[in-house]
PDB file of C-alpha atoms and ligand atoms in Angstrom:
ATOM      1  CA  MET A  28     -15.203  13.123   5.144  1.00 87.00           C
ATOM      2  CA  GLN A  29     -13.782  16.606   4.287  1.00 91.00           C
ATOM      3  CA  HIS A  30     -13.923  15.986   0.045  1.00 96.00           C
ATOM      4  CA  ARG A  31     -11.281  17.920  -1.746  1.00 97.00           C
ATOM      5  CA  ASN A  32      -9.717  17.992  -5.933  1.00 98.00           C
ATOM      6  CA  ILE A  33      -7.647  15.253  -5.727  1.00 98.00           C
ATOM      7  CA  ALA A  34      -5.382  14.664  -8.685  1.00 98.00           C
ATOM      8  CA  PHE A  35      -3.727  11.265  -8.758  1.00 98.00           C
ATOM      9  CA  ILE A  36       0.418  11.200 -11.112  1.00 98.00           C
ATOM     10  CA  GLY A  37       0.561   7.640 -11.942  1.00 98.00           C
ATOM     11  CA  ALA A  38      -2.748   5.627 -12.760  1.00 97.00           C
ATOM     12  CA  GLY A  39      -1.468   1.802 -11.845  1.00 96.00           C
ATOM     13  CA  ASN A  40      -1.807  -0.803  -9.354  1.00 94.00           C
ATOM     14  CA  MET A  41      -1.476   1.165  -6.662  1.00 96.00           C
ATOM     15  CA  ALA A  42      -3.382   4.446  -7.484  1.00 97.00           C
ATOM     16  CA  GLY A  43      -5.827   1.800  -8.996  1.00 96.00           C
ATOM     17  CA  ALA A  44      -6.466   0.415  -5.687  1.00 93.00           C
ATOM     18  CA  ILE A  45      -7.283   3.549  -3.977  1.00 96.00           C
ATOM     19  CA  VAL A  46      -9.137   5.354  -6.381  1.00 96.00           C
ATOM     20  CA  ALA A  47     -11.642   2.047  -6.477  1.00 94.00           C
ATOM     21  CA  GLY A  48     -11.699   2.390  -2.554  1.00 91.00           C
ATOM     22  CA  LEU A  49     -11.997   5.707  -2.482  1.00 94.00           C
ATOM     23  CA  VAL A  50     -15.303   5.668  -4.789  1.00 96.00           C
ATOM     24  CA  GLU A  51     -16.949   2.008  -3.591  1.00 93.00           C
ATOM     25  CA  GLY A  52     -16.642   3.972  -0.520  1.00 91.00           C
ATOM     26  CA  GLY A  53     -18.390   7.277  -1.467  1.00 94.00           C
ATOM     27  CA  TYR A  54     -15.826   9.845  -2.443  1.00 96.00           C
ATOM     28  CA  PRO A  55     -17.256  11.749  -5.322  1.00 97.00           C
ATOM     29  CA  ALA A  56     -15.953  10.547  -8.323  1.00 98.00           C
ATOM     30  CA  ASP A  57     -16.108  13.843  -9.925  1.00 97.00           C
ATOM     31  CA  LEU A  58     -13.618  15.208  -7.353  1.00 98.00           C
ATOM     32  CA  ILE A  59     -10.773  12.690  -8.774  1.00 98.00           C
ATOM     33  CA  SER A  60      -8.420  12.842 -11.617  1.00 98.00           C
ATOM     34  CA  VAL A  61      -6.158  10.136 -12.580  1.00 98.00           C
ATOM     35  CA  CYS A  62      -2.683  10.588 -14.500  1.00 98.00           C
ATOM     36  CA  ALA A  63      -0.756   8.915 -16.775  1.00 97.00           C
ATOM     37  CA  PRO A  64       1.270   9.247 -19.871  1.00 95.00           C
ATOM     38  CA  SER A  65      -1.188   5.964 -21.509  1.00 94.00           C
ATOM     39  CA  ALA A  66      -4.567   6.129 -21.658  1.00 96.00           C
ATOM     40  CA  THR A  67      -4.875   2.654 -20.987  1.00 95.00           C
ATOM     41  CA  HIS A  68      -5.054   2.141 -17.260  1.00 95.00           C
ATOM     42  CA  ARG A  69      -6.346   5.576 -16.416  1.00 97.00           C
ATOM     43  CA  ASP A  70      -8.823   4.955 -19.105  1.00 97.00           C
ATOM     44  CA  ALA A  71      -9.758   1.915 -17.595  1.00 97.00           C
ATOM     45  CA  LEU A  72     -10.152   4.103 -13.781  1.00 97.00           C
ATOM     46  CA  ALA A  73     -12.387   6.595 -15.359  1.00 98.00           C
ATOM     47  CA  GLU A  74     -14.892   3.712 -17.262  1.00 98.00           C
ATOM     48  CA  ARG A  75     -14.862   2.039 -13.802  1.00 97.00           C
ATOM     49  CA  TYR A  76     -15.218   4.201 -11.090  1.00 97.00           C
ATOM     50  CA  GLY A  77     -16.219   7.692 -13.207  1.00 98.00           C
ATOM     51  CA  VAL A  78     -13.148   9.346 -12.222  1.00 98.00           C
ATOM     52  CA  HIS A  79     -11.434  12.124 -14.828  1.00 98.00           C
ATOM     53  CA  SER A  80      -8.464  10.714 -16.980  1.00 98.00           C
ATOM     54  CA  ARG A  81      -6.162  13.244 -17.571  1.00 97.00           C
ATOM     55  CA  SER A  82      -2.666  13.315 -19.853  1.00 97.00           C
ATOM     56  CA  ASP A  83      -0.967  16.667 -18.046  1.00 97.00           C
ATOM     57  CA  ASN A  84       0.391  15.240 -15.081  1.00 97.00           C
ATOM     58  CA  ALA A  85       0.550  19.576 -14.529  1.00 97.00           C
ATOM     59  CA  ALA A  86      -2.657  21.102 -15.417  1.00 97.00           C
ATOM     60  CA  CYS A  87      -4.128  18.280 -12.877  1.00 97.00           C
ATOM     61  CA  ALA A  88      -1.806  18.943 -10.024  1.00 98.00           C
ATOM     62  CA  ALA A  89      -2.439  22.614 -10.621  1.00 97.00           C
ATOM     63  CA  GLU A  90      -6.164  22.763 -10.638  1.00 96.00           C
ATOM     64  CA  ALA A  91      -6.274  19.533  -7.240  1.00 98.00           C
ATOM     65  CA  GLY A  92      -5.927  20.789  -3.804  1.00 98.00           C
ATOM     66  CA  VAL A  93      -4.033  17.327  -3.184  1.00 98.00           C
ATOM     67  CA  VAL A  94      -1.821  15.618  -5.756  1.00 98.00           C
ATOM     68  CA  VAL A  95      -0.896  11.905  -4.654  1.00 98.00           C
ATOM     69  CA  LEU A  96       2.169  10.673  -5.993  1.00 98.00           C
ATOM     70  CA  ALA A  97       1.521   7.769  -7.609  1.00 98.00           C
ATOM     71  CA  VAL A  98       4.399   7.281  -9.539  1.00 98.00           C
ATOM     72  CA  LYS A  99       7.169   4.263  -9.258  1.00 98.00           C
ATOM     73  CA  PRO A 100      10.302   5.137  -7.196  1.00 98.00           C
ATOM     74  CA  GLN A 101      12.682   5.753  -9.828  1.00 97.00           C
ATOM     75  CA  LEU A 102      11.162   7.975 -11.877  1.00 97.00           C
ATOM     76  CA  MET A 103       9.996  10.490  -9.166  1.00 97.00           C
ATOM     77  CA  ALA A 104      12.792  12.899  -9.475  1.00 97.00           C
ATOM     78  CA  GLU A 105      11.823  13.163 -12.971  1.00 97.00           C
ATOM     79  CA  VAL A 106       7.814  13.360 -12.359  1.00 98.00           C
ATOM     80  CA  CYS A 107       8.335  15.886  -9.610  1.00 97.00           C
ATOM     81  CA  GLY A 108      10.956  17.961 -11.901  1.00 96.00           C
ATOM     82  CA  ALA A 109       8.499  18.941 -14.617  1.00 96.00           C
ATOM     83  CA  LEU A 110       5.822  19.397 -12.449  1.00 97.00           C
ATOM     84  CA  ARG A 111       7.965  21.774 -10.233  1.00 95.00           C
ATOM     85  CA  SER A 112       8.282  24.062 -12.809  1.00 94.00           C
ATOM     86  CA  GLN A 113       5.233  24.684 -13.921  1.00 96.00           C
ATOM     87  CA  VAL A 114       2.797  24.069 -10.531  1.00 96.00           C
ATOM     88  CA  ASP A 115       3.108  26.458  -7.418  1.00 95.00           C
ATOM     89  CA  PHE A 116       2.869  23.659  -4.608  1.00 95.00           C
ATOM     90  CA  SER A 117       2.291  25.945  -1.666  1.00 93.00           C
ATOM     91  CA  GLY A 118      -0.897  25.423  -0.422  1.00 92.00           C
ATOM     92  CA  LYS A 119      -1.207  21.844  -2.013  1.00 97.00           C
ATOM     93  CA  LEU A 120      -1.286  18.928   0.048  1.00 98.00           C
ATOM     94  CA  VAL A 121       0.912  16.589  -1.540  1.00 98.00           C
ATOM     95  CA  LEU A 122       0.576  12.640  -0.948  1.00 98.00           C
ATOM     96  CA  SER A 123       3.493  10.563  -1.806  1.00 98.00           C
ATOM     97  CA  ILE A 124       2.732   6.192  -1.998  1.00 98.00           C
ATOM     98  CA  ALA A 125       6.016   5.673  -3.365  1.00 98.00           C
ATOM     99  CA  ALA A 126       8.667   3.726  -1.313  1.00 98.00           C
ATOM    100  CA  GLY A 127      11.934   4.329  -0.548  1.00 98.00           C
ATOM    101  CA  VAL A 128      11.946   8.564  -1.220  1.00 98.00           C
ATOM    102  CA  THR A 129      12.063  10.780   1.728  1.00 98.00           C
ATOM    103  CA  VAL A 130      10.286  13.625   3.006  1.00 98.00           C
ATOM    104  CA  GLU A 131      13.623  15.417   2.619  1.00 97.00           C
ATOM    105  CA  ARG A 132      13.407  14.371  -0.973  1.00 98.00           C
ATOM    106  CA  PHE A 133      10.833  15.576  -1.828  1.00 98.00           C
ATOM    107  CA  CYS A 134      11.544  19.086  -0.799  1.00 97.00           C
ATOM    108  CA  ALA A 135      14.538  18.697  -2.518  1.00 97.00           C
ATOM    109  CA  LEU A 136      12.489  18.169  -5.452  1.00 97.00           C
ATOM    110  CA  LEU A 137       8.803  20.484  -5.295  1.00 97.00           C
ATOM    111  CA  GLY A 138       9.954  23.000  -2.730  1.00 95.00           C
ATOM    112  CA  GLU A 139      10.908  23.017   1.111  1.00 94.00           C
ATOM    113  CA  GLN A 140       8.429  23.307   3.818  1.00 93.00           C
ATOM    114  CA  LEU A 141       6.684  21.144   1.468  1.00 96.00           C
ATOM    115  CA  ASN A 142       3.408  19.881   2.891  1.00 97.00           C
ATOM    116  CA  ILE A 143       3.687  16.659   2.301  1.00 98.00           C
ATOM    117  CA  VAL A 144       1.917  13.174   3.813  1.00 98.00           C
ATOM    118  CA  ARG A 145       3.715   9.583   3.357  1.00 98.00           C
ATOM    119  CA  ILE A 146       1.647   7.065   2.823  1.00 98.00           C
ATOM    120  CA  MET A 147       2.067   3.510   2.570  1.00 98.00           C
ATOM    121  CA  PRO A 148      -0.534   1.761   1.652  1.00 98.00           C
ATOM    122  CA  ASN A 149      -1.529  -1.723   0.174  1.00 98.00           C
ATOM    123  CA  THR A 150      -3.192  -3.723  -2.335  1.00 96.00           C
ATOM    124  CA  PRO A 151      -5.936  -4.340  -0.668  1.00 97.00           C
ATOM    125  CA  SER A 152      -7.048  -0.876  -0.485  1.00 95.00           C
ATOM    126  CA  LEU A 153      -8.860  -2.167  -3.302  1.00 93.00           C
ATOM    127  CA  VAL A 154     -11.560  -3.872  -1.342  1.00 94.00           C
ATOM    128  CA  GLY A 155     -11.669  -1.990   1.663  1.00 94.00           C
ATOM    129  CA  LYS A 156      -9.128  -4.016   3.178  1.00 96.00           C
ATOM    130  CA  GLY A 157      -6.289  -1.696   3.212  1.00 97.00           C
ATOM    131  CA  MET A 158      -3.870  -0.999   5.889  1.00 98.00           C
ATOM    132  CA  SER A 159      -1.677   2.344   5.321  1.00 98.00           C
ATOM    133  CA  GLY A 160       1.505   3.615   7.940  1.00 98.00           C
ATOM    134  CA  LEU A 161       1.119   7.282   7.374  1.00 98.00           C
ATOM    135  CA  TYR A 162       4.030   9.976   8.298  1.00 98.00           C
ATOM    136  CA  ALA A 163       3.654  13.715   8.453  1.00 98.00           C
ATOM    137  CA  PRO A 164       6.637  16.446   9.065  1.00 97.00           C
ATOM    138  CA  GLU A 165       6.157  18.163  12.201  1.00 97.00           C
ATOM    139  CA  TYR A 166       4.722  21.755  10.852  1.00 97.00           C
ATOM    140  CA  VAL A 167       1.834  19.821   8.677  1.00 97.00           C
ATOM    141  CA  THR A 168      -1.276  21.115   9.841  1.00 97.00           C
ATOM    142  CA  ALA A 169      -3.874  18.860  12.010  1.00 97.00           C
ATOM    143  CA  GLU A 170      -6.066  19.124   8.767  1.00 97.00           C
ATOM    144  CA  ASP A 171      -3.475  18.138   6.686  1.00 97.00           C
ATOM    145  CA  ARG A 172      -3.017  14.806   8.867  1.00 98.00           C
ATOM    146  CA  ASP A 173      -6.618  14.495   9.647  1.00 97.00           C
ATOM    147  CA  PHE A 174      -7.695  14.857   5.757  1.00 97.00           C
ATOM    148  CA  THR A 175      -5.536  12.280   5.069  1.00 98.00           C
ATOM    149  CA  ALA A 176      -5.823  10.076   7.874  1.00 98.00           C
ATOM    150  CA  ALA A 177      -9.872   9.752   6.521  1.00 96.00           C
ATOM    151  CA  LEU A 178      -8.894   9.862   3.061  1.00 96.00           C
ATOM    152  CA  MET A 179      -6.993   6.717   3.693  1.00 97.00           C
ATOM    153  CA  GLU A 180      -9.564   5.134   6.802  1.00 96.00           C
ATOM    154  CA  SER A 181     -11.955   4.877   3.883  1.00 92.00           C
ATOM    155  CA  VAL A 182      -9.715   2.316   1.932  1.00 95.00           C
ATOM    156  CA  GLY A 183      -8.886   0.415   5.470  1.00 97.00           C
ATOM    157  CA  LYS A 184      -7.351   1.154   8.270  1.00 98.00           C
ATOM    158  CA  ILE A 185      -4.124   3.064   9.523  1.00 98.00           C
ATOM    159  CA  CYS A 186      -1.217   3.757  11.653  1.00 98.00           C
ATOM    160  CA  TRP A 187       0.503   6.764  12.251  1.00 98.00           C
ATOM    161  CA  VAL A 188       4.076   6.808  12.784  1.00 98.00           C
ATOM    162  CA  GLU A 189       6.012   8.822  14.905  1.00 97.00           C
ATOM    163  CA  ASP A 190       9.804   8.416  12.744  1.00 97.00           C
ATOM    164  CA  GLU A 191      10.047   8.130   9.039  1.00 98.00           C
ATOM    165  CA  HIS A 192      11.657   4.790   8.980  1.00 98.00           C
ATOM    166  CA  GLY A 193       8.851   3.578  10.393  1.00 98.00           C
ATOM    167  CA  ILE A 194       6.988   3.744   6.427  1.00 98.00           C
ATOM    168  CA  ASN A 195      10.564   1.392   6.046  1.00 98.00           C
ATOM    169  CA  GLN A 196       8.905  -1.054   8.436  1.00 98.00           C
ATOM    170  CA  VAL A 197       5.337  -0.497   7.676  1.00 98.00           C
ATOM    171  CA  ILE A 198       6.627  -2.213   3.816  1.00 98.00           C
ATOM    172  CA  ALA A 199       8.294  -4.837   5.379  1.00 98.00           C
ATOM    173  CA  ALA A 200       4.806  -5.733   7.500  1.00 98.00           C
ATOM    174  CA  ALA A 201       1.912  -4.480   5.295  1.00 98.00           C
ATOM    175  CA  GLY A 202       3.296  -2.902   2.037  1.00 98.00           C
ATOM    176  CA  SER A 203       4.871  -5.828   0.551  1.00 98.00           C
ATOM    177  CA  ALA A 204       2.659  -8.155   3.484  1.00 98.00           C
ATOM    178  CA  PRO A 205      -0.130  -9.378   0.724  1.00 98.00           C
ATOM    179  CA  ALA A 206       3.033 -10.785  -1.745  1.00 98.00           C
ATOM    180  CA  TYR A 207       4.158 -12.689   1.179  1.00 98.00           C
ATOM    181  CA  PHE A 208       0.528 -14.574   1.542  1.00 98.00           C
ATOM    182  CA  PHE A 209       0.148 -14.794  -2.126  1.00 98.00           C
ATOM    183  CA  LEU A 210       3.132 -16.760  -2.270  1.00 98.00           C
ATOM    184  CA  PHE A 211       2.171 -18.636   0.779  1.00 98.00           C
ATOM    185  CA  MET A 212      -1.652 -18.642  -0.935  1.00 98.00           C
ATOM    186  CA  GLU A 213       0.444 -20.097  -4.493  1.00 98.00           C
ATOM    187  CA  ALA A 214       2.132 -22.312  -2.823  1.00 98.00           C
ATOM    188  CA  MET A 215      -0.358 -24.281  -1.210  1.00 98.00           C
ATOM    189  CA  GLN A 216      -3.159 -23.938  -4.137  1.00 98.00           C
ATOM    190  CA  GLN A 217       0.355 -25.633  -6.444  1.00 98.00           C
ATOM    191  CA  GLU A 218       0.608 -28.815  -3.703  1.00 98.00           C
ATOM    192  CA  MET A 219      -3.242 -29.151  -3.533  1.00 98.00           C
ATOM    193  CA  GLU A 220      -3.202 -29.741  -7.681  1.00 98.00           C
ATOM    194  CA  ARG A 221      -0.024 -31.552  -7.191  1.00 98.00           C
ATOM    195  CA  GLN A 222      -2.651 -33.952  -5.058  1.00 98.00           C
ATOM    196  CA  GLY A 223      -5.088 -34.129  -7.556  1.00 98.00           C
ATOM    197  CA  PHE A 224      -7.657 -31.349  -6.527  1.00 98.00           C
ATOM    198  CA  PRO A 225      -8.904 -29.075 -10.335  1.00 98.00           C
ATOM    199  CA  ALA A 226      -7.574 -25.919  -9.368  1.00 98.00           C
ATOM    200  CA  ASP A 227     -10.650 -24.481  -8.624  1.00 98.00           C
ATOM    201  CA  LYS A 228     -11.431 -26.813  -5.709  1.00 98.00           C
ATOM    202  CA  ALA A 229      -7.240 -26.235  -4.791  1.00 98.00           C
ATOM    203  CA  ARG A 230      -8.277 -21.893  -4.312  1.00 98.00           C
ATOM    204  CA  LEU A 231     -11.190 -22.363  -2.667  1.00 98.00           C
ATOM    205  CA  LEU A 232      -9.427 -24.502   0.040  1.00 98.00           C
ATOM    206  CA  VAL A 233      -7.087 -21.971   0.342  1.00 98.00           C
ATOM    207  CA  GLN A 234      -9.066 -18.883  -0.250  1.00 98.00           C
ATOM    208  CA  GLN A 235     -11.173 -19.475   2.594  1.00 98.00           C
ATOM    209  CA  ALA A 236      -8.657 -20.983   5.151  1.00 98.00           C
ATOM    210  CA  ALA A 237      -6.414 -17.927   4.250  1.00 98.00           C
ATOM    211  CA  SER A 238     -10.003 -15.596   5.118  1.00 98.00           C
ATOM    212  CA  GLY A 239     -10.976 -17.636   7.604  1.00 98.00           C
ATOM    213  CA  ALA A 240      -7.654 -17.124   9.678  1.00 98.00           C
ATOM    214  CA  ALA A 241      -7.356 -13.854   8.914  1.00 98.00           C
ATOM    215  CA  ALA A 242     -10.854 -12.997   9.950  1.00 98.00           C
ATOM    216  CA  LEU A 243     -10.543 -15.064  13.125  1.00 98.00           C
ATOM    217  CA  VAL A 244      -7.384 -13.205  14.243  1.00 98.00           C
ATOM    218  CA  GLU A 245      -9.205  -9.743  13.520  1.00 97.00           C
ATOM    219  CA  ALA A 246     -12.579 -11.317  15.459  1.00 98.00           C
ATOM    220  CA  SER A 247     -10.456 -12.246  19.027  1.00 98.00           C
ATOM    221  CA  PRO A 248      -7.895  -9.358  19.377  1.00 98.00           C
ATOM    222  CA  GLU A 249      -7.571 -10.565  23.153  1.00 98.00           C
ATOM    223  CA  VAL A 250      -6.968 -13.711  21.695  1.00 98.00           C
ATOM    224  CA  SER A 251      -2.325 -13.378  21.096  1.00 98.00           C
ATOM    225  CA  ILE A 252      -2.231 -15.278  16.969  1.00 98.00           C
ATOM    226  CA  GLY A 253       0.261 -18.023  19.082  1.00 98.00           C
ATOM    227  CA  THR A 254      -2.680 -18.512  20.931  1.00 98.00           C
ATOM    228  CA  LEU A 255      -5.183 -19.103  18.089  1.00 98.00           C
ATOM    229  CA  ARG A 256      -2.665 -21.085  16.420  1.00 98.00           C
ATOM    230  CA  GLU A 257      -2.460 -23.678  19.832  1.00 98.00           C
ATOM    231  CA  ARG A 258      -6.462 -23.986  19.069  1.00 98.00           C
ATOM    232  CA  VAL A 259      -5.323 -25.641  16.004  1.00 98.00           C
ATOM    233  CA  THR A 260      -2.775 -27.126  16.875  1.00 98.00           C
ATOM    234  CA  SER A 261      -3.686 -30.691  18.717  1.00 98.00           C
ATOM    235  CA  LYS A 262      -1.252 -33.037  20.369  1.00 97.00           C
ATOM    236  CA  GLY A 263       0.404 -35.788  18.133  1.00 97.00           C
ATOM    237  CA  GLY A 264      -2.339 -34.580  15.221  1.00 98.00           C
ATOM    238  CA  THR A 265      -1.735 -33.180  11.826  1.00 98.00           C
ATOM    239  CA  THR A 266      -1.228 -29.515  12.085  1.00 98.00           C
ATOM    240  CA  ALA A 267       1.676 -30.523  14.357  1.00 98.00           C
ATOM    241  CA  GLU A 268       3.319 -32.957  11.783  1.00 98.00           C
ATOM    242  CA  ALA A 269       2.777 -29.879   9.372  1.00 98.00           C
ATOM    243  CA  LEU A 270       4.059 -27.460  11.455  1.00 98.00           C
ATOM    244  CA  ARG A 271       7.637 -29.641  12.924  1.00 98.00           C
ATOM    245  CA  VAL A 272       8.541 -29.477   9.137  1.00 98.00           C
ATOM    246  CA  MET A 273       7.700 -25.563   9.493  1.00 98.00           C
ATOM    247  CA  ASN A 274       9.798 -24.676  11.681  1.00 98.00           C
ATOM    248  CA  GLU A 275      12.643 -27.312  11.345  1.00 98.00           C
ATOM    249  CA  GLN A 276      12.876 -25.379   7.722  1.00 98.00           C
ATOM    250  CA  LYS A 277      13.146 -22.629   9.754  1.00 98.00           C
ATOM    251  CA  LEU A 278       9.917 -20.211   8.067  1.00 98.00           C
ATOM    252  CA  PRO A 279      10.215 -17.928  11.186  1.00 98.00           C
ATOM    253  CA  GLU A 280      13.875 -16.748  10.634  1.00 98.00           C
ATOM    254  CA  ILE A 281      13.225 -17.138   7.285  1.00 98.00           C
ATOM    255  CA  VAL A 282      10.240 -14.328   7.906  1.00 98.00           C
ATOM    256  CA  ALA A 283      12.385 -12.242  10.211  1.00 98.00           C
ATOM    257  CA  SER A 284      14.809 -12.538   7.060  1.00 98.00           C
ATOM    258  CA  ALA A 285      12.362 -11.440   4.127  1.00 98.00           C
ATOM    259  CA  MET A 286      11.142  -8.735   6.409  1.00 98.00           C
ATOM    260  CA  GLN A 287      14.360  -7.402   6.748  1.00 98.00           C
ATOM    261  CA  ALA A 288      15.465  -7.727   3.622  1.00 98.00           C
ATOM    262  CA  ALA A 289      12.007  -5.416   2.811  1.00 98.00           C
ATOM    263  CA  ILE A 290      13.410  -2.892   5.115  1.00 98.00           C
ATOM    264  CA  ALA A 291      17.189  -2.772   3.910  1.00 98.00           C
ATOM    265  CA  ARG A 292      16.111  -2.429  -0.076  1.00 98.00           C
ATOM    266  CA  ALA A 293      13.827   0.469   1.020  1.00 98.00           C
ATOM    267  CA  GLN A 294      16.903   2.636   2.891  1.00 98.00           C
ATOM    268  CA  ASP A 295      18.576   1.958   0.023  1.00 98.00           C
ATOM    269  CA  MET A 296      16.173   3.300  -2.294  1.00 98.00           C
ATOM    270  CA  GLU A 297      16.650   5.706   0.223  1.00 97.00           C
ATOM    271  CA  LYS A 298      19.955   6.655  -1.016  1.00 97.00           C
ATOM    272  CA  GLN A 299      19.259   5.849  -4.787  1.00 96.00           C
ATOM    273  CA  PHE A 300      16.427   8.063  -5.662  1.00 93.00           C
TER     274      PHE A 300
HETATM  275  N1  NAI B 424       2.107  -1.945  -5.691  1.00 72.93           N
HETATM  276  C1  NAI B 424       1.713  -1.688  -4.679  1.00 72.93           C
HETATM  277  O1  NAI B 424       1.402  -2.820  -3.652  1.00 72.93           O
HETATM  278  C2  NAI B 424       2.330  -0.381  -3.550  1.00 72.93           C
HETATM  279  C3  NAI B 424       3.199   0.554  -4.253  1.00 72.93           C
HETATM  280  N2  NAI B 424       3.169   1.262  -3.392  1.00 72.93           N
HETATM  281  C4  NAI B 424       4.013   2.370  -4.228  1.00 72.93           C
HETATM  282  O2  NAI B 424       3.111   2.487  -5.256  1.00 72.93           O
HETATM  283  C5  NAI B 424       3.756   3.607  -6.563  1.00 72.93           C
HETATM  284  C6  NAI B 424       3.269   2.741  -7.850  1.00 72.93           C
HETATM  285  O3  NAI B 424       3.337   1.914  -7.770  1.00 72.93           O
HETATM  286  P1  NAI B 424       2.086   0.935  -8.475  1.00 72.93           P
HETATM  287  O4  NAI B 424       0.825   1.455  -8.734  1.00 72.93           O
HETATM  288  O5  NAI B 424       2.310  -0.451  -8.008  1.00 72.93           O
HETATM  289  O6  NAI B 424       3.383   0.699  -9.572  1.00 72.93           O
HETATM  290  P2  NAI B 424       2.953   1.117 -11.125  1.00 72.93           P
HETATM  291  O7  NAI B 424       4.098   0.685 -12.233  1.00 72.93           O
HETATM  292  O8  NAI B 424       1.336   0.099 -11.425  1.00 72.93           O
HETATM  293  O9  NAI B 424       1.613   1.996 -11.793  1.00 72.93           O
HETATM  294  C7  NAI B 424       2.526   3.384 -12.367  1.00 72.93           C
HETATM  295  C8  NAI B 424       1.544   3.929 -13.044  1.00 72.93           C
HETATM  296  O10 NAI B 424       2.988   5.231 -12.906  1.00 72.93           O
HETATM  297  C9  NAI B 424       2.176   5.611 -14.311  1.00 72.93           C
HETATM  298  N3  NAI B 424       3.555   6.754 -15.107  1.00 72.93           N
HETATM  299  C10 NAI B 424       4.374   6.071 -15.698  1.00 72.93           C
HETATM  300  N4  NAI B 424       5.465   7.481 -15.939  1.00 72.93           N
HETATM  301  C11 NAI B 424       4.487   8.906 -15.443  1.00 72.93           C
HETATM  302  C12 NAI B 424       4.941   9.695 -15.451  1.00 72.93           C
HETATM  303  N5  NAI B 424       5.927  10.403 -16.387  1.00 72.93           N
HETATM  304  N6  NAI B 424       4.056  10.401 -15.416  1.00 72.93           N
HETATM  305  C13 NAI B 424       2.574  10.409 -14.793  1.00 72.93           C
HETATM  306  N7  NAI B 424       2.662   8.908 -14.491  1.00 72.93           N
HETATM  307  C14 NAI B 424       3.150   7.883 -15.155  1.00 72.93           C
HETATM  308  C15 NAI B 424       2.204   4.410 -15.389  1.00 72.93           C
HETATM  309  O11 NAI B 424       1.404   4.505 -16.349  1.00 72.93           O
HETATM  310  C16 NAI B 424       1.287   4.026 -14.025  1.00 72.93           C
HETATM  311  O12 NAI B 424       0.079   3.962 -14.449  1.00 72.93           O
HETATM  312  C17 NAI B 424       5.683   3.654  -6.406  1.00 72.93           C
HETATM  313  O13 NAI B 424       5.904   4.192  -5.982  1.00 72.93           O
HETATM  314  C18 NAI B 424       5.657   2.385  -5.035  1.00 72.93           C
HETATM  315  O14 NAI B 424       6.736   1.725  -4.359  1.00 72.93           O
HETATM  316  C19 NAI B 424       2.726   1.674  -2.163  1.00 72.93           C
HETATM  317  C20 NAI B 424       2.356   0.683  -1.452  1.00 72.93           C
HETATM  318  C21 NAI B 424       2.018  -0.212  -2.463  1.00 72.93           C
HETATM  319  O1  LIG B 425       7.749  -3.635  -4.154  1.00 72.93           O
HETATM  320  C1  LIG B 425       7.075  -2.223  -3.975  1.00 72.93           C
HETATM  321  O2  LIG B 425       8.679  -2.050  -3.798  1.00 72.93           O
HETATM  322  C2  LIG B 425       6.343  -1.738  -3.314  1.00 72.93           C
HETATM  323  C3  LIG B 425       6.295  -0.868  -1.767  1.00 72.93           C
HETATM  324  C4  LIG B 425       5.384  -1.735  -1.543  1.00 72.93           C
HETATM  325  C5  LIG B 425       4.581  -2.761  -2.248  1.00 72.93           C
HETATM  326  N1  LIG B 425       4.548  -2.614  -3.584  1.00 72.93           N
END
């Protein structure tokens, strides 16, 4: 892929995961800067991955061709306001990973016809297993779209959405989703501990079952996930009993309501931030 000078504004969980995935995947570390007011996280990234650690957002953004906005949505207006007064964004590619901040809002904050792509990544990018949704307004060039796609493909898989609302739907299915699976795995580990297993064995059982199930889904694209479930479920057996309880307690409906709540929250944030 093409290599450009990238400034990450924000050095938290998600920026850290992308930086790690990029450098591990061979992106030149000396072309990456991470910028945040507090040195703790950015210095840790600099030490571990050889990227530059900076404290001055505007200087860092001014020197980069690609600026990744990776602060919390509620800080975006303040951070962008300070950048706009000091940095000329024409000719730069701006990538936002924030939930709930629209292209229209970024154009108001940083300049009309801003060359921006919204990315909705997730933390498994840290280990090259990320899933990112991408949205760009139509005027963004094919070259910038291709660069963004290649950047995120270097830390996982990507999916373009045609409509900006698709980013909110990607949040529900991928951005927030690792937390759903972690909650499920946590609950399973806790139950195994209640059953008397030590924490390390309980975790091993759950983690291997989860990664095995995910690997099986990935290795069987022609088989529906429902069929994979049926293959585990012997008539009158143990799985059927476990699934009966989950269905009686409406797990599928709970999942659907949870995903709808994530989308609704993203839409609220669009009005708020
Ligand atoms: N954590 C996740 O799984 C995902 C997060 N996102 C998005 O990524 C963005 C960041 O989220 P996290 O990394 O989870 O948050 P975080 O709280 O871990 O990181 C935020 C970073 O911003 C830095 N920061 C605070 N004020 C700043 C300023 N004035 N200038 C520069 N940096 C500043 C903080 O020091 C910190 O390094 C959010 O907008 C969120 O919506 C998107 C997808 C997944
Ligand atoms: O919870 C959030 O708002 C962010 C966006 C997706 C994952 N974390």
